Coordinates of C-alpha atoms in Angstrom, one line a residue:
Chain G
X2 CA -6.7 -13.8 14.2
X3 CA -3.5 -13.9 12.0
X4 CA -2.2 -10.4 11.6
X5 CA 1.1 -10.8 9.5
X6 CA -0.5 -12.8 6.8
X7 CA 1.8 -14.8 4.1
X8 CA 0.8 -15.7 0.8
X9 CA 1.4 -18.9 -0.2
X10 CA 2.5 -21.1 2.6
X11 CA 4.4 -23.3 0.0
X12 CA 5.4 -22.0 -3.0
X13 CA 7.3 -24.3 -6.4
X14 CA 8.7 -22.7 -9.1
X15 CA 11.1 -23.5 -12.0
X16 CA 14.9 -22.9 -11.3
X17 CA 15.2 -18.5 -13.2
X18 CA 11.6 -18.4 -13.5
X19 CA 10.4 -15.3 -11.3
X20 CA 8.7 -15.5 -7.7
X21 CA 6.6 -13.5 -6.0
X22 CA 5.9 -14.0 -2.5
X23 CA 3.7 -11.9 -0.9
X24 CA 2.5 -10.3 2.8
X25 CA -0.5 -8.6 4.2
X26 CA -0.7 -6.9 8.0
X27 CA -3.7 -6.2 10.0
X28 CA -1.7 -4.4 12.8
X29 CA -0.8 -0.9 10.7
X30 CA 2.6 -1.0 11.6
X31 CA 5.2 1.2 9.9
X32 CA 7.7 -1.2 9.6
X33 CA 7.4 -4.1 7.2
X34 CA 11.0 -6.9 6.6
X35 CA 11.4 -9.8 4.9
X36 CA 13.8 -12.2 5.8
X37 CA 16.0 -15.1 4.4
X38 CA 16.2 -18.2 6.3
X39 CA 17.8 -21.8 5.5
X40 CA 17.6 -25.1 7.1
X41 CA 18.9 -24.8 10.8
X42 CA 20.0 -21.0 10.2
X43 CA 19.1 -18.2 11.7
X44 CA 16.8 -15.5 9.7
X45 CA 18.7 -13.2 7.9
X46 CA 17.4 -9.7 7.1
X47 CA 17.1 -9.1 3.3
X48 CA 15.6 -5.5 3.1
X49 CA 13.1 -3.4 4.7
X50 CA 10.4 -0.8 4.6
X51 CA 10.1 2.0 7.0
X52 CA 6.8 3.7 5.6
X53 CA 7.7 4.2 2.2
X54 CA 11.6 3.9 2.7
X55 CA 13.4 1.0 1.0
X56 CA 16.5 0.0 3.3
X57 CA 18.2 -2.9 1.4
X58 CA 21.0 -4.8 3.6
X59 CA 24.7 -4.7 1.9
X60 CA 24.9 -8.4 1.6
X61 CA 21.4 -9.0 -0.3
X62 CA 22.0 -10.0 -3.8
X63 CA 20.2 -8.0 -6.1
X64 CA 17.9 -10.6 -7.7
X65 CA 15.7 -9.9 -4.4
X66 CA 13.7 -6.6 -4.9
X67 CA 10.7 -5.7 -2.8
X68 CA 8.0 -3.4 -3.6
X69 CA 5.3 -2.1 -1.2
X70 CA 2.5 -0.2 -3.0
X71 CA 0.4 0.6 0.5
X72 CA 0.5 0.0 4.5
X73 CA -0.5 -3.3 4.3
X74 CA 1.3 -4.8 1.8
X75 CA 4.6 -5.7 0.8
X76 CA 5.9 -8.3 -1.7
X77 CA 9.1 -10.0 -2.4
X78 CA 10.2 -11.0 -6.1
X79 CA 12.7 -13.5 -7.3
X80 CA 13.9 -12.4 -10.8
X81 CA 15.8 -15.5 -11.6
X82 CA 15.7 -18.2 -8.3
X83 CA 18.8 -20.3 -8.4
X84 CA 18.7 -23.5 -6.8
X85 CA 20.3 -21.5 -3.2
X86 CA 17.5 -19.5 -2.8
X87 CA 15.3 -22.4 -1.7
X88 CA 14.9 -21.4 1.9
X89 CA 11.8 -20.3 3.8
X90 CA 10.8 -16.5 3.7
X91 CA 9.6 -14.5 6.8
X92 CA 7.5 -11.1 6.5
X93 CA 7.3 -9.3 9.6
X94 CA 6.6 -6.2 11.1
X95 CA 6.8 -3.5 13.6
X96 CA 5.9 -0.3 15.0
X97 CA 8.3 2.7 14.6
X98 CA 11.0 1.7 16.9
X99 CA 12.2 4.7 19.4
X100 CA 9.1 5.8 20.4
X101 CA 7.7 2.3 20.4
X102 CA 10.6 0.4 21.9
X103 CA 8.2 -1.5 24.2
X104 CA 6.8 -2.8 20.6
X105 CA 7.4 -6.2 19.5
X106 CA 7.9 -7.6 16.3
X107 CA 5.1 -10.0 14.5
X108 CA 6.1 -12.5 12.4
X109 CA 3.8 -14.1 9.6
X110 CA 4.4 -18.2 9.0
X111 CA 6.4 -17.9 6.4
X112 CA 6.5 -19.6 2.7
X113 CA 8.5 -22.0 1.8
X114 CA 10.0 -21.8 -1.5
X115 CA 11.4 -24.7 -3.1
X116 CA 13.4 -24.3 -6.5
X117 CA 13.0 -27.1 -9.1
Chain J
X28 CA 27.7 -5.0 12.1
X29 CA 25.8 -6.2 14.8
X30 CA 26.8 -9.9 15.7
X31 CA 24.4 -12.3 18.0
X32 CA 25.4 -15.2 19.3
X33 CA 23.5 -17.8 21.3
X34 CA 25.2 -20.3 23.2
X35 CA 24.8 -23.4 23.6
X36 CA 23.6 -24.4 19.9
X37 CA 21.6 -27.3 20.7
X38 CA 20.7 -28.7 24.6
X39 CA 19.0 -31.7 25.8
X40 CA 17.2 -31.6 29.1
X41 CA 14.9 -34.2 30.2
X42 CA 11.2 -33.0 31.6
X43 CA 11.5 -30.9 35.0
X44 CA 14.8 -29.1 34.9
X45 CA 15.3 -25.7 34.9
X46 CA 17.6 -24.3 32.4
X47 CA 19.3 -21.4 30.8
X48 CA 20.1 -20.0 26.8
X49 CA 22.4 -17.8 26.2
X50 CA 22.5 -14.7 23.7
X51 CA 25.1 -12.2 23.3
X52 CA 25.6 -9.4 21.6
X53 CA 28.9 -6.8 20.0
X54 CA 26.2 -3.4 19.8
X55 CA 25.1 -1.9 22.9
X56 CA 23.5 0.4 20.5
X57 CA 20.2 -1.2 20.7
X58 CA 16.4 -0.1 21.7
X59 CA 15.1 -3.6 22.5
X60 CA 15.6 -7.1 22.8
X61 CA 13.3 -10.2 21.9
X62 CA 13.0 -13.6 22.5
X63 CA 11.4 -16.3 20.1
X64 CA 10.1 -19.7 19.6
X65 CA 10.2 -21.6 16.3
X66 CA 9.0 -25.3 16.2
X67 CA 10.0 -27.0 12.8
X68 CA 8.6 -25.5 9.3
X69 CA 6.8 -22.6 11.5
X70 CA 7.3 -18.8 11.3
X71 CA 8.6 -17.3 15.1
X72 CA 6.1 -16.8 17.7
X73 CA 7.2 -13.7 20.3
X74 CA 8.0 -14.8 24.0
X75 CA 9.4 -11.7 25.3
X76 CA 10.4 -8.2 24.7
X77 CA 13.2 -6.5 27.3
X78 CA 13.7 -2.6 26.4
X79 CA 17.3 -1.5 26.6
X80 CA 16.0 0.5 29.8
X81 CA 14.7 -2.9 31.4
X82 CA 16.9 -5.6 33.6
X83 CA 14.3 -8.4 32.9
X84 CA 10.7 -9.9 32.0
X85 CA 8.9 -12.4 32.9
X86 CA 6.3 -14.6 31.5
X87 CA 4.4 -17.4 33.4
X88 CA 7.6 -20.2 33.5
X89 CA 9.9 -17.9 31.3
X90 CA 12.1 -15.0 32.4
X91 CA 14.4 -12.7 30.3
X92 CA 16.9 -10.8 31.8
X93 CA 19.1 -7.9 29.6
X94 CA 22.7 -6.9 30.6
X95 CA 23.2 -4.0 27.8
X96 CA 26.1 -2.3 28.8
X97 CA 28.1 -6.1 29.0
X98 CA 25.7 -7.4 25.7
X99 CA 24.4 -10.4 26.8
X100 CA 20.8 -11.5 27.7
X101 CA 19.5 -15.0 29.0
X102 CA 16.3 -16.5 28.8
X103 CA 15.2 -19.1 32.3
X104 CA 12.8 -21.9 31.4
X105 CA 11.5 -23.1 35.0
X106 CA 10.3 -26.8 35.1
X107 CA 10.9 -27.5 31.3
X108 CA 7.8 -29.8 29.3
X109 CA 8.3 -31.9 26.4
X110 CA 6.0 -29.1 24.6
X111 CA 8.8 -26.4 25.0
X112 CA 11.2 -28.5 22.9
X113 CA 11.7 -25.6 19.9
X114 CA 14.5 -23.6 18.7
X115 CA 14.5 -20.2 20.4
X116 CA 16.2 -17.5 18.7
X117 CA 17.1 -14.1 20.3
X118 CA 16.8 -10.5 18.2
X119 CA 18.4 -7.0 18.6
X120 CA 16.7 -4.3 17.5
X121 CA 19.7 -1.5 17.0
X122 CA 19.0 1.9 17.2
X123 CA 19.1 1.7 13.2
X124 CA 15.8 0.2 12.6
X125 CA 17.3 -3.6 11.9
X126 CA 16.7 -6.7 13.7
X127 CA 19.6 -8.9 14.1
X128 CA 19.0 -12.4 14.9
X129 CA 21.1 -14.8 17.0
X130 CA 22.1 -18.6 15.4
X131 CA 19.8 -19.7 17.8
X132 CA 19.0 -23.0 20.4
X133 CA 17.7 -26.1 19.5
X134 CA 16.0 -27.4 22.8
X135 CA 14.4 -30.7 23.1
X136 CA 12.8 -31.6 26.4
X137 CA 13.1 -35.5 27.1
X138 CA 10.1 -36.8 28.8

């Protein structure tokens, strides 16, 4: 059973028309991230949740906000999606690190986004 | 910043060998390590945790080892398939709740 769950797999839109991509967990972790990755590049962290804490990484440009109204979810909008954010997005999660070092992190599929 | 590298960026092996990736690390400062698996167009699929307390894991034909203090980790693939032909991508998790990931290995198994 899929428990990082990412809404849609493949997602179009129009180049500055806003995106929202979404994920869902099962596992009730604390830690919810979405990354950025492009063709043959490794993922790059965007931002991330730690319970309700927003950690956004220096680098991420702020047309990328993130908003997570419970546990279980956690969404990432697109205000205006230029033709370089095509690129597939990764949700995942993970227990409170620390205490739960022995935790690993679960990754949903991903969505694709494509910019037209 | 935490910087991961993984060396060699792309390897060709043909079916049977035994070989070895490479991931490297500038931050010590870490609580664990991970091993992935990405086939094309796919999210990542976990292979292996090592804690930063840990020398090594090992799963079935895959073994992990973790040299913190010298920041470099290497994943054995023992009797390689055509189905383990994947990217596999190495993680950090530093002690400030961020997962850094390595550039990665593009392995195809020739059969």
């Amino acid at each position: 059973d899929a428990m990082v769950i990412q809404n849609p797999r493949y997602q179009v839109t129009q180049f500055g028309k806003p995106v929202t991509l979404s994920c869902s967990q099962t596992l009730n972790h604390n830690v919810m991230y979405w990354y950025q990755q492009k063709s043959s590049q490794a993922p790059k962290l965007l931002f991330h949740y730690y319970d309700k804490d927003f950690n956004n990484e220096a680098d991420t440009p702020d047309n990328f906000q993130s908003r997570r109204p419970n546990t279980s979810f956690c969404f990432l909008d697109i205000r205006s999606p230029g033709l370089g954010d095509a690129a597939m997005y990764l949700c995942a999660t993970s227990r409170r690190p620390g205490a739960a070092s022995n935790q690993p992190q679960h990754f949903g599929d991903g969505t694709r986004l494509s910019i037209l | 910043k935490q910087e991961v590298t993984q060396i060699p960026a792309a390897l060709s092996v043909p079916e049977g060998e035994n070989l070895v990736l490479n991931c490297s690390f500038t931050d010590s400062a870490i609580y664990n390590l991970q091993w992935f698996r990405q086939d094309p167009g796919k999210g990542l699929t976990s292979l292996l945790l090592i804690q930063s307390s840990q020398r090594e894991q090992t799963s079935g034909r895959l073994n992990a080892s973790l040299d913190k203090s010298s920041g470099r980790s290497t994943l054995y693939i023992a009797a390689s398939q055509p189905g383990d032909s994947a990217t596999y991508l190495c993680a950090v998790l530093n002690t400030g709740n961020q997962f850094y990931f390595g550039t990665g290995t593009s392995l195809t198994v020739i059969p």
